[in-house]
Amino acid sequence: QTPLKKTNALIAQMGITFVNAYVPSALCCPSRASILTGKYPHNHHVVNNTLEGNCSSKLWQKIQEPYTFPALLKAMCGYQTFFAGKYLNEYGAEDAGGVGHVPPGWSFWYALEKNSKYYNYTLSVNGKARRHGENYSVDYLTDVLANMSLDFLEYKSNFEPFFMMIATPAPHSPWTPAPQYTKSFQNVSAPRNSNFNIHGKNKHWLIRQAKTPMTNSSIQFLDDAYRKRWQTLLSVDDLIEKLVKKLEVNGELDNTYIFYTSDNGFHTGQFSLPIDKRQLYEFDIKVPLLVRGPGIKPNQTNKMLVANIDLGPTILDIAGYDLNKTQMDGMSLLPLLRGDKNITWRSDFLVEYQGEGYNGSDPTCPGLGPGVTHCFPDCVCEDSYNNTYACVRTLSPSWDLQYCEFDDREVFVEVYNLTADPYQINNIAKTIDQEILEKMNYRLMMLQSCSGATCRTPGVFDPGYRFDPRLMFSNHGLRARRFSAQFL
């Protein structure tokens, strides 16, 4: 069962499915910034969903927006560009220019003010505010985005290539399905994998604080959320079908690349965390990535390690832009899409996150003390100001490994061997070979300070990797300090 049957038939079965696609930060704003810039968070400096965390801030607008891949597509490659949907969580904030701000690079701009909604929202229509109410036939956001997209395909110029980015908030909360889908999937509940509703022992303190077993009301809540998420995706599935049909009618389907992906994963009950993202585990950092288009054979799967920082370089590569002229950290997927042989590819990438939290206590859970946030339901907190970590996620012929360090008082380390333990239940940091730990620590330091080409150097388990243990000791004192300073 899946809510995306048409998407599967029209994109996955007609193209390629990347089964190891990841985001470098499991949160909307940093992840979307990575898609737009092709950079890791430590290079685009968007660290969380707040204006202070650089989400759609004046600084972001000044330093990063002019160099996003859509800006280059429009200015350097002559593309007409179209954006519809959720941009960055703080987009439209008064302190950052309101909805009058249209980022460079977009010929047509229909962006949602602030975070995800389905009704009662404001769109910036090329910089002018347009209010929407709660009448399904004219206001349901997923359908509004579909109709705007179809209009663009109908009326755009046929003399210039085009790029469209349609960012549906679905399946983000508040999970409001279209009325015709409110009864769908009545028997569906969240998956009960082996890490469901168990205590996250040997894990970071934020995971250990989750109440285990979860209350019945928490389980009911997360199952309900899971079902509603599926229901909202039925409208996304309809949107995909309409777009593909329109491209076919226009005679453009065969020479158009279509990418389908998400900005982060989501958990429902793993390690007794009811709902959210922001954690370092597979369920939060792994995303779907399906691509169809010219030169892509149907019904393929690809196991290479790919990340959303690769989307910008890939699309610029398709457009014929010289990637050496960019500062992007990602790699073009075009050789993988075409099925080129003998490609050297990455064997690891960086995951990094800086926690959000308030100075005061969470008003709904005053007993928890200051610094925690998103403590819902049942006062299980999903984030805190010192939930700040960085990981190396390695996937090579010999290793499927994740190594993580927390920037907190404990300097807590988590290591998982995903070959033996795909659900990341056993933290092997205390039992793994010390030499591997040292190499991973050194690799993490390198990736945390990488930029552009240095982000694509060989990983620890590549034949080309070079390790000089002396560097460990000269840098080691700096590591913790640099990690915090970088994010200020």
PDB file of N, CA and C in Angstrom, residues 214-310:
ATOM      1  N   MET A 214       5.417   4.110  25.297  1.00  0.00           N
ATOM      2  CA  MET A 214       4.585   5.297  25.084  1.00  0.00           C
ATOM      3  C   MET A 214       3.179   5.052  25.633  1.00  0.00           C
ATOM      4  N   THR A 215       2.510   6.146  25.984  1.00  0.00           N
ATOM      5  CA  THR A 215       1.119   6.019  26.449  1.00  0.00           C
ATOM      6  C   THR A 215       0.234   5.625  25.261  1.00  0.00           C
ATOM      7  N   ASN A 216      -0.927   5.061  25.572  1.00  0.00           N
ATOM      8  CA  ASN A 216      -1.878   4.700  24.507  1.00  0.00           C
ATOM      9  C   ASN A 216      -2.276   5.928  23.700  1.00  0.00           C
ATOM     10  N   SER A 217      -2.403   7.072  24.385  1.00  0.00           N
ATOM     11  CA  SER A 217      -2.824   8.284  23.659  1.00  0.00           C
ATOM     12  C   SER A 217      -1.727   8.737  22.698  1.00  0.00           C
ATOM     13  N   SER A 218      -0.460   8.583  23.092  1.00  0.00           N
ATOM     14  CA  SER A 218       0.647   8.917  22.188  1.00  0.00           C
ATOM     15  C   SER A 218       0.637   8.025  20.954  1.00  0.00           C
ATOM     16  N   ILE A 219       0.416   6.740  21.168  1.00  0.00           N
ATOM     17  CA  ILE A 219       0.417   5.790  20.041  1.00  0.00           C
ATOM     18  C   ILE A 219      -0.746   6.094  19.102  1.00  0.00           C
ATOM     19  N   GLN A 220      -1.904   6.402  19.701  1.00  0.00           N
ATOM     20  CA  GLN A 220      -3.073   6.757  18.884  1.00  0.00           C
ATOM     21  C   GLN A 220      -2.775   8.028  18.082  1.00  0.00           C
ATOM     22  N   PHE A 221      -2.125   8.991  18.730  1.00  0.00           N
ATOM     23  CA  PHE A 221      -1.792  10.257  18.089  1.00  0.00           C
ATOM     24  C   PHE A 221      -0.846  10.038  16.902  1.00  0.00           C
ATOM     25  N   LEU A 222       0.193   9.239  17.099  1.00  0.00           N
ATOM     26  CA  LEU A 222       1.166   9.064  16.009  1.00  0.00           C
ATOM     27  C   LEU A 222       0.582   8.227  14.867  1.00  0.00           C
ATOM     28  N   ASP A 223      -0.270   7.245  15.198  1.00  0.00           N
ATOM     29  CA  ASP A 223      -0.923   6.472  14.130  1.00  0.00           C
ATOM     30  C   ASP A 223      -1.862   7.359  13.316  1.00  0.00           C
ATOM     31  N   ASP A 224      -2.558   8.242  14.030  1.00  0.00           N
ATOM     32  CA  ASP A 224      -3.480   9.168  13.369  1.00  0.00           C
ATOM     33  C   ASP A 224      -2.699  10.119  12.459  1.00  0.00           C
ATOM     34  N   ALA A 225      -1.564  10.606  12.966  1.00  0.00           N
ATOM     35  CA  ALA A 225      -0.715  11.498  12.167  1.00  0.00           C
ATOM     36  C   ALA A 225      -0.235  10.769  10.916  1.00  0.00           C
ATOM     37  N   TYR A 226       0.185   9.525  11.073  1.00  0.00           N
ATOM     38  CA  TYR A 226       0.691   8.737   9.945  1.00  0.00           C
ATOM     39  C   TYR A 226      -0.386   8.596   8.867  1.00  0.00           C
ATOM     40  N   ARG A 227      -1.596   8.282   9.314  1.00  0.00           N
ATOM     41  CA  ARG A 227      -2.723   8.087   8.388  1.00  0.00           C
ATOM     42  C   ARG A 227      -3.042   9.393   7.655  1.00  0.00           C
ATOM     43  N   LYS A 228      -3.089  10.493   8.411  1.00  0.00           N
ATOM     44  CA  LYS A 228      -3.420  11.787   7.784  1.00  0.00           C
ATOM     45  C   LYS A 228      -2.342  12.224   6.803  1.00  0.00           C
ATOM     46  N   ARG A 229      -1.088  11.923   7.115  1.00  0.00           N
ATOM     47  CA  ARG A 229      -0.001  12.247   6.186  1.00  0.00           C
ATOM     48  C   ARG A 229      -0.227  11.525   4.854  1.00  0.00           C
ATOM     49  N   TRP A 230      -0.570  10.257   4.939  1.00  0.00           N
ATOM     50  CA  TRP A 230      -0.873   9.493   3.723  1.00  0.00           C
ATOM     51  C   TRP A 230      -2.043  10.117   2.969  1.00  0.00           C
ATOM     52  N   GLN A 231      -3.075  10.533   3.721  1.00  0.00           N
ATOM     53  CA  GLN A 231      -4.248  11.130   3.064  1.00  0.00           C
ATOM     54  C   GLN A 231      -3.874  12.414   2.312  1.00  0.00           C
ATOM     55  N   THR A 232      -3.010  13.244   2.926  1.00  0.00           N
ATOM     56  CA  THR A 232      -2.628  14.498   2.239  1.00  0.00           C
ATOM     57  C   THR A 232      -1.797  14.200   0.990  1.00  0.00           C
ATOM     58  N   LEU A 233      -1.072  13.065   1.001  1.00  0.00           N
ATOM     59  CA  LEU A 233      -0.236  12.730  -0.160  1.00  0.00           C
ATOM     60  C   LEU A 233      -1.068  12.288  -1.368  1.00  0.00           C
ATOM     61  N   LEU A 234      -2.307  11.886  -1.157  1.00  0.00           N
ATOM     62  CA  LEU A 234      -3.155  11.522  -2.303  1.00  0.00           C
ATOM     63  C   LEU A 234      -3.358  12.724  -3.231  1.00  0.00           C
ATOM     64  N   SER A 235      -3.419  13.935  -2.655  1.00  0.00           N
ATOM     65  CA  SER A 235      -3.550  15.135  -3.493  1.00  0.00           C
ATOM     66  C   SER A 235      -2.243  15.451  -4.217  1.00  0.00           C
ATOM     67  N   VAL A 236      -1.103  15.143  -3.561  1.00  0.00           N
ATOM     68  CA  VAL A 236       0.200  15.317  -4.229  1.00  0.00           C
ATOM     69  C   VAL A 236       0.288  14.343  -5.407  1.00  0.00           C
ATOM     70  N   ASP A 237      -0.198  13.129  -5.209  1.00  0.00           N
ATOM     71  CA  ASP A 237      -0.214  12.120  -6.271  1.00  0.00           C
ATOM     72  C   ASP A 237      -1.042  12.617  -7.471  1.00  0.00           C
ATOM     73  N   ASP A 238      -2.180  13.249  -7.167  1.00  0.00           N
ATOM     74  CA  ASP A 238      -3.017  13.815  -8.237  1.00  0.00           C
ATOM     75  C   ASP A 238      -2.266  14.924  -8.978  1.00  0.00           C
ATOM     76  N   LEU A 239      -1.550  15.763  -8.216  1.00  0.00           N
ATOM     77  CA  LEU A 239      -0.781  16.867  -8.813  1.00  0.00           C
ATOM     78  C   LEU A 239       0.247  16.319  -9.806  1.00  0.00           C
ATOM     79  N   ILE A 240       0.959  15.271  -9.406  1.00  0.00           N
ATOM     80  CA  ILE A 240       1.987  14.675 -10.281  1.00  0.00           C
ATOM     81  C   ILE A 240       1.344  14.166 -11.572  1.00  0.00           C
ATOM     82  N   GLU A 241       0.217  13.494 -11.415  1.00  0.00           N
ATOM     83  CA  GLU A 241      -0.472  12.943 -12.598  1.00  0.00           C
ATOM     84  C   GLU A 241      -0.871  14.066 -13.561  1.00  0.00           C
ATOM     85  N   LYS A 242      -1.436  15.157 -13.014  1.00  0.00           N
ATOM     86  CA  LYS A 242      -1.857  16.282 -13.873  1.00  0.00           C
ATOM     87  C   LYS A 242      -0.664  16.885 -14.610  1.00  0.00           C
ATOM     88  N   LEU A 243       0.460  17.059 -13.898  1.00  0.00           N
ATOM     89  CA  LEU A 243       1.652  17.660 -14.512  1.00  0.00           C
ATOM     90  C   LEU A 243       2.198  16.796 -15.640  1.00  0.00           C
ATOM     91  N   VAL A 244       2.303  15.482 -15.371  1.00  0.00           N
ATOM     92  CA  VAL A 244       2.865  14.580 -16.383  1.00  0.00           C
ATOM     93  C   VAL A 244       1.955  14.560 -17.615  1.00  0.00           C
ATOM     94  N   LYS A 245       0.629  14.529 -17.396  1.00  0.00           N
ATOM     95  CA  LYS A 245      -0.318  14.535 -18.526  1.00  0.00           C
ATOM     96  C   LYS A 245      -0.184  15.813 -19.338  1.00  0.00           C
ATOM     97  N   LYS A 246      -0.032  16.949 -18.631  1.00  0.00           N
ATOM     98  CA  LYS A 246       0.090  18.241 -19.314  1.00  0.00           C
ATOM     99  C   LYS A 246       1.370  18.288 -20.152  1.00  0.00           C
ATOM    100  N   LEU A 247       2.472  17.801 -19.588  1.00  0.00           N
ATOM    101  CA  LEU A 247       3.734  17.766 -20.350  1.00  0.00           C
ATOM    102  C   LEU A 247       3.584  16.878 -21.589  1.00  0.00           C
ATOM    103  N   GLU A 248       2.820  15.790 -21.435  1.00  0.00           N
ATOM    104  CA  GLU A 248       2.614  14.871 -22.553  1.00  0.00           C
ATOM    105  C   GLU A 248       1.789  15.551 -23.653  1.00  0.00           C
ATOM    106  N   VAL A 249       0.707  16.221 -23.247  1.00  0.00           N
ATOM    107  CA  VAL A 249      -0.142  16.938 -24.209  1.00  0.00           C
ATOM    108  C   VAL A 249       0.677  18.011 -24.934  1.00  0.00           C
ATOM    109  N   ASN A 250       1.580  18.677 -24.202  1.00  0.00           N
ATOM    110  CA  ASN A 250       2.422  19.724 -24.800  1.00  0.00           C
ATOM    111  C   ASN A 250       3.542  19.158 -25.680  1.00  0.00           C
ATOM    112  N   GLY A 251       3.704  17.836 -25.666  1.00  0.00           N
ATOM    113  CA  GLY A 251       4.801  17.228 -26.429  1.00  0.00           C
ATOM    114  C   GLY A 251       6.162  17.453 -25.784  1.00  0.00           C
ATOM    115  N   GLU A 252       6.169  17.714 -24.464  1.00  0.00           N
ATOM    116  CA  GLU A 252       7.434  18.048 -23.785  1.00  0.00           C
ATOM    117  C   GLU A 252       7.898  16.970 -22.803  1.00  0.00           C
ATOM    118  N   LEU A 253       7.104  15.932 -22.646  1.00  0.00           N
ATOM    119  CA  LEU A 253       7.425  14.949 -21.600  1.00  0.00           C
ATOM    120  C   LEU A 253       8.759  14.249 -21.869  1.00  0.00           C
ATOM    121  N   ASP A 254       9.016  13.919 -23.125  1.00  0.00           N
ATOM    122  CA  ASP A 254      10.220  13.136 -23.423  1.00  0.00           C
ATOM    123  C   ASP A 254      11.514  13.915 -23.289  1.00  0.00           C
ATOM    124  N   ASN A 255      11.440  15.247 -23.288  1.00  0.00           N
ATOM    125  CA  ASN A 255      12.699  15.994 -23.114  1.00  0.00           C
ATOM    126  C   ASN A 255      12.689  16.830 -21.833  1.00  0.00           C
ATOM    127  N   THR A 256      11.956  16.345 -20.844  1.00  0.00           N
ATOM    128  CA  THR A 256      11.906  17.030 -19.542  1.00  0.00           C
ATOM    129  C   THR A 256      12.338  16.062 -18.439  1.00  0.00           C
ATOM    130  N   TYR A 257      13.245  16.525 -17.588  1.00  0.00           N
ATOM    131  CA  TYR A 257      13.621  15.752 -16.398  1.00  0.00           C
ATOM    132  C   TYR A 257      12.642  16.078 -15.274  1.00  0.00           C
ATOM    133  N   ILE A 258      12.173  15.051 -14.569  1.00  0.00           N
ATOM    134  CA  ILE A 258      11.289  15.254 -13.409  1.00  0.00           C
ATOM    135  C   ILE A 258      11.953  14.612 -12.189  1.00  0.00           C
ATOM    136  N   PHE A 259      12.157  15.417 -11.148  1.00  0.00           N
ATOM    137  CA  PHE A 259      12.745  14.930  -9.884  1.00  0.00           C
ATOM    138  C   PHE A 259      11.662  14.953  -8.817  1.00  0.00           C
ATOM    139  N   TYR A 260      11.564  13.888  -8.046  1.00  0.00           N
ATOM    140  CA  TYR A 260      10.628  13.858  -6.922  1.00  0.00           C
ATOM    141  C   TYR A 260      11.416  13.538  -5.663  1.00  0.00           C
ATOM    142  N   THR A 261      11.336  14.437  -4.666  1.00  0.00           N
ATOM    143  CA  THR A 261      12.075  14.180  -3.414  1.00  0.00           C
ATOM    144  C   THR A 261      11.409  14.924  -2.267  1.00  0.00           C
ATOM    145  N   SER A 262      12.065  14.903  -1.095  1.00  0.00           N
ATOM    146  CA  SER A 262      11.518  15.550   0.100  1.00  0.00           C
ATOM    147  C   SER A 262      12.644  16.242   0.854  1.00  0.00           C
ATOM    148  N   ASP A 263      12.298  17.155   1.762  1.00  0.00           N
ATOM    149  CA  ASP A 263      13.351  17.889   2.471  1.00  0.00           C
ATOM    150  C   ASP A 263      13.831  17.184   3.738  1.00  0.00           C
ATOM    151  N   ASN A 264      13.078  16.233   4.255  1.00  0.00           N
ATOM    152  CA  ASN A 264      13.563  15.424   5.386  1.00  0.00           C
ATOM    153  C   ASN A 264      12.634  14.248   5.615  1.00  0.00           C
ATOM    154  N   GLY A 265      13.101  13.307   6.422  1.00  0.00           N
ATOM    155  CA  GLY A 265      12.253  12.189   6.807  1.00  0.00           C
ATOM    156  C   GLY A 265      11.373  12.574   7.988  1.00  0.00           C
ATOM    157  N   PHE A 266      10.860  11.574   8.687  1.00  0.00           N
ATOM    158  CA  PHE A 266       9.921  11.843   9.792  1.00  0.00           C
ATOM    159  C   PHE A 266       9.830  10.559  10.605  1.00  0.00           C
ATOM    160  N   HIS A 267       9.774  10.711  11.936  1.00  0.00           N
ATOM    161  CA  HIS A 267       9.626   9.487  12.716  1.00  0.00           C
ATOM    162  C   HIS A 267       8.255   9.424  13.387  1.00  0.00           C
ATOM    163  N   THR A 268       7.778   8.216  13.573  1.00  0.00           N
ATOM    164  CA  THR A 268       6.503   7.988  14.256  1.00  0.00           C
ATOM    165  C   THR A 268       6.687   6.803  15.195  1.00  0.00           C
ATOM    166  N   GLY A 269       7.230   7.095  16.384  1.00  0.00           N
ATOM    167  CA  GLY A 269       7.309   6.067  17.425  1.00  0.00           C
ATOM    168  C   GLY A 269       8.635   5.357  17.575  1.00  0.00           C
ATOM    169  N   GLN A 270       9.599   5.587  16.660  1.00  0.00           N
ATOM    170  CA  GLN A 270      10.903   4.939  16.819  1.00  0.00           C
ATOM    171  C   GLN A 270      11.584   5.472  18.082  1.00  0.00           C
ATOM    172  N   PHE A 271      12.180   4.589  18.855  1.00  0.00           N
ATOM    173  CA  PHE A 271      12.813   4.935  20.139  1.00  0.00           C
ATOM    174  C   PHE A 271      11.857   5.738  21.028  1.00  0.00           C
ATOM    175  N   SER A 272      10.568   5.454  20.873  1.00  0.00           N
ATOM    176  CA  SER A 272       9.514   6.083  21.695  1.00  0.00           C
ATOM    177  C   SER A 272       9.422   7.602  21.505  1.00  0.00           C
ATOM    178  N   LEU A 273       9.909   8.105  20.387  1.00  0.00           N
ATOM    179  CA  LEU A 273       9.704   9.526  20.044  1.00  0.00           C
ATOM    180  C   LEU A 273       8.427   9.585  19.209  1.00  0.00           C
ATOM    181  N   PRO A 274       7.364  10.229  19.723  1.00  0.00           N
ATOM    182  CA  PRO A 274       6.088  10.117  19.007  1.00  0.00           C
ATOM    183  C   PRO A 274       6.141  10.639  17.559  1.00  0.00           C
ATOM    184  N   ILE A 275       6.399  11.946  17.368  1.00  0.00           N
ATOM    185  CA  ILE A 275       6.456  12.455  15.989  1.00  0.00           C
ATOM    186  C   ILE A 275       7.425  13.614  15.888  1.00  0.00           C
ATOM    187  N   ASP A 276       8.148  13.702  14.816  1.00  0.00           N
ATOM    188  CA  ASP A 276       8.944  14.875  14.430  1.00  0.00           C
ATOM    189  C   ASP A 276      10.061  14.424  13.503  1.00  0.00           C
ATOM    190  N   LYS A 277      11.107  15.261  13.415  1.00  0.00           N
ATOM    191  CA  LYS A 277      12.308  14.878  12.654  1.00  0.00           C
ATOM    192  C   LYS A 277      13.505  15.346  13.482  1.00  0.00           C
ATOM    193  N   ARG A 278      14.533  16.010  12.899  1.00  0.00           N
ATOM    194  CA  ARG A 278      15.667  16.603  13.628  1.00  0.00           C
ATOM    195  C   ARG A 278      16.654  15.625  14.233  1.00  0.00           C
ATOM    196  N   GLN A 279      16.421  14.326  14.127  1.00  0.00           N
ATOM    197  CA  GLN A 279      17.356  13.384  14.742  1.00  0.00           C
ATOM    198  C   GLN A 279      18.306  12.821  13.680  1.00  0.00           C
ATOM    199  N   LEU A 280      19.362  12.161  14.114  1.00  0.00           N
ATOM    200  CA  LEU A 280      20.431  11.745  13.209  1.00  0.00           C
ATOM    201  C   LEU A 280      20.185  10.383  12.567  1.00  0.00           C
ATOM    202  N   TYR A 281      19.068   9.733  12.901  1.00  0.00           N
ATOM    203  CA  TYR A 281      18.851   8.348  12.468  1.00  0.00           C
ATOM    204  C   TYR A 281      18.271   8.294  11.051  1.00  0.00           C
ATOM    205  N   GLU A 282      18.384   7.102  10.465  1.00  0.00           N
ATOM    206  CA  GLU A 282      17.938   6.889   9.083  1.00  0.00           C
ATOM    207  C   GLU A 282      16.520   7.396   8.841  1.00  0.00           C
ATOM    208  N   PHE A 283      15.613   7.155   9.802  1.00  0.00           N
ATOM    209  CA  PHE A 283      14.213   7.526   9.557  1.00  0.00           C
ATOM    210  C   PHE A 283      14.036   9.030   9.367  1.00  0.00           C
ATOM    211  N   ASP A 284      14.987   9.833   9.832  1.00  0.00           N
ATOM    212  CA  ASP A 284      14.876  11.288   9.672  1.00  0.00           C
ATOM    213  C   ASP A 284      15.744  11.849   8.541  1.00  0.00           C
ATOM    214  N   ILE A 285      16.883  11.186   8.257  1.00  0.00           N
ATOM    215  CA  ILE A 285      17.789  11.772   7.255  1.00  0.00           C
ATOM    216  C   ILE A 285      17.634  11.152   5.866  1.00  0.00           C
ATOM    217  N   LYS A 286      16.924  10.033   5.759  1.00  0.00           N
ATOM    218  CA  LYS A 286      16.775   9.375   4.451  1.00  0.00           C
ATOM    219  C   LYS A 286      15.505   9.869   3.770  1.00  0.00           C
ATOM    220  N   VAL A 287      15.587  10.133   2.467  1.00  0.00           N
ATOM    221  CA  VAL A 287      14.427  10.660   1.734  1.00  0.00           C
ATOM    222  C   VAL A 287      14.247   9.904   0.415  1.00  0.00           C
ATOM    223  N   PRO A 288      13.042  10.000  -0.164  1.00  0.00           N
ATOM    224  CA  PRO A 288      12.868   9.423  -1.501  1.00  0.00           C
ATOM    225  C   PRO A 288      13.562  10.298  -2.544  1.00  0.00           C
ATOM    226  N   LEU A 289      14.064   9.683  -3.608  1.00  0.00           N
ATOM    227  CA  LEU A 289      14.525  10.448  -4.776  1.00  0.00           C
ATOM    228  C   LEU A 289      14.243   9.610  -6.015  1.00  0.00           C
ATOM    229  N   LEU A 290      13.302  10.096  -6.825  1.00  0.00           N
ATOM    230  CA  LEU A 290      12.918   9.436  -8.072  1.00  0.00           C
ATOM    231  C   LEU A 290      13.181  10.422  -9.200  1.00  0.00           C
ATOM    232  N   VAL A 291      13.725   9.934 -10.323  1.00  0.00           N
ATOM    233  CA  VAL A 291      14.008  10.817 -11.458  1.00  0.00           C
ATOM    234  C   VAL A 291      13.651  10.109 -12.755  1.00  0.00           C
ATOM    235  N   ARG A 292      12.938  10.829 -13.634  1.00  0.00           N
ATOM    236  CA  ARG A 292      12.755  10.326 -14.999  1.00  0.00           C
ATOM    237  C   ARG A 292      13.183  11.422 -15.959  1.00  0.00           C
ATOM    238  N   GLY A 293      13.518  11.045 -17.186  1.00  0.00           N
ATOM    239  CA  GLY A 293      13.900  12.060 -18.157  1.00  0.00           C
ATOM    240  C   GLY A 293      14.694  11.470 -19.298  1.00  0.00           C
ATOM    241  N   PRO A 294      15.104  12.337 -20.237  1.00  0.00           N
ATOM    242  CA  PRO A 294      15.810  11.849 -21.424  1.00  0.00           C
ATOM    243  C   PRO A 294      17.083  11.093 -21.055  1.00  0.00           C
ATOM    244  N   GLY A 295      17.278   9.929 -21.670  1.00  0.00           N
ATOM    245  CA  GLY A 295      18.498   9.157 -21.439  1.00  0.00           C
ATOM    246  C   GLY A 295      18.461   8.303 -20.184  1.00  0.00           C
ATOM    247  N   ILE A 296      17.355   8.356 -19.431  1.00  0.00           N
ATOM    248  CA  ILE A 296      17.250   7.530 -18.210  1.00  0.00           C
ATOM    249  C   ILE A 296      16.417   6.301 -18.532  1.00  0.00           C
ATOM    250  N   LYS A 297      17.015   5.135 -18.360  1.00  0.00           N
ATOM    251  CA  LYS A 297      16.281   3.897 -18.656  1.00  0.00           C
ATOM    252  C   LYS A 297      15.216   3.666 -17.582  1.00  0.00           C
ATOM    253  N   PRO A 298      14.086   3.042 -17.955  1.00  0.00           N
ATOM    254  CA  PRO A 298      13.018   2.825 -16.971  1.00  0.00           C
ATOM    255  C   PRO A 298      13.367   1.755 -15.935  1.00  0.00           C
ATOM    256  N   ASN A 299      12.631   1.823 -14.816  1.00  0.00           N
ATOM    257  CA  ASN A 299      12.664   0.759 -13.797  1.00  0.00           C
ATOM    258  C   ASN A 299      14.038   0.430 -13.243  1.00  0.00           C
ATOM    259  N   GLN A 300      14.827   1.481 -12.994  1.00  0.00           N
ATOM    260  CA  GLN A 300      16.156   1.240 -12.430  1.00  0.00           C
ATOM    261  C   GLN A 300      16.179   1.596 -10.953  1.00  0.00           C
ATOM    262  N   THR A 301      17.048   0.908 -10.206  1.00  0.00           N
ATOM    263  CA  THR A 301      17.369   1.400  -8.858  1.00  0.00           C
ATOM    264  C   THR A 301      18.871   1.640  -8.811  1.00  0.00           C
ATOM    265  N   ASN A 302      19.253   2.632  -8.028  1.00  0.00           N
ATOM    266  CA  ASN A 302      20.671   2.970  -7.886  1.00  0.00           C
ATOM    267  C   ASN A 302      21.001   3.028  -6.400  1.00  0.00           C
ATOM    268  N   LYS A 303      22.127   2.377  -6.021  1.00  0.00           N
ATOM    269  CA  LYS A 303      22.475   2.278  -4.599  1.00  0.00           C
ATOM    270  C   LYS A 303      23.542   3.281  -4.173  1.00  0.00           C
ATOM    271  N   MET A 304      24.000   4.145  -5.091  1.00  0.00           N
ATOM    272  CA  MET A 304      25.028   5.118  -4.726  1.00  0.00           C
ATOM    273  C   MET A 304      24.517   6.061  -3.634  1.00  0.00           C
ATOM    274  N   LEU A 305      25.458   6.578  -2.849  1.00  0.00           N
ATOM    275  CA  LEU A 305      25.137   7.495  -1.766  1.00  0.00           C
ATOM    276  C   LEU A 305      24.943   8.899  -2.352  1.00  0.00           C
ATOM    277  N   VAL A 306      23.704   9.373  -2.358  1.00  0.00           N
ATOM    278  CA  VAL A 306      23.427  10.701  -2.927  1.00  0.00           C
ATOM    279  C   VAL A 306      22.761  11.574  -1.871  1.00  0.00           C
ATOM    280  N   ALA A 307      22.872  12.882  -2.061  1.00  0.00           N
ATOM    281  CA  ALA A 307      22.346  13.815  -1.053  1.00  0.00           C
ATOM    282  C   ALA A 307      21.660  14.978  -1.748  1.00  0.00           C
ATOM    283  N   ASN A 308      20.853  15.733  -0.996  1.00  0.00           N
ATOM    284  CA  ASN A 308      20.138  16.823  -1.658  1.00  0.00           C
ATOM    285  C   ASN A 308      21.060  17.961  -2.099  1.00  0.00           C
ATOM    286  N   ILE A 309      22.306  18.005  -1.611  1.00  0.00           N
ATOM    287  CA  ILE A 309      23.263  19.000  -2.117  1.00  0.00           C
ATOM    288  C   ILE A 309      23.658  18.678  -3.566  1.00  0.00           C
ATOM    289  N   ASP A 310      23.262  17.486  -4.058  1.00  0.00           N
ATOM    290  CA  ASP A 310      23.577  17.106  -5.437  1.00  0.00           C
ATOM    291  C   ASP A 310      22.538  17.613  -6.440  1.00  0.00           C
TER     292      ASP A 310
END
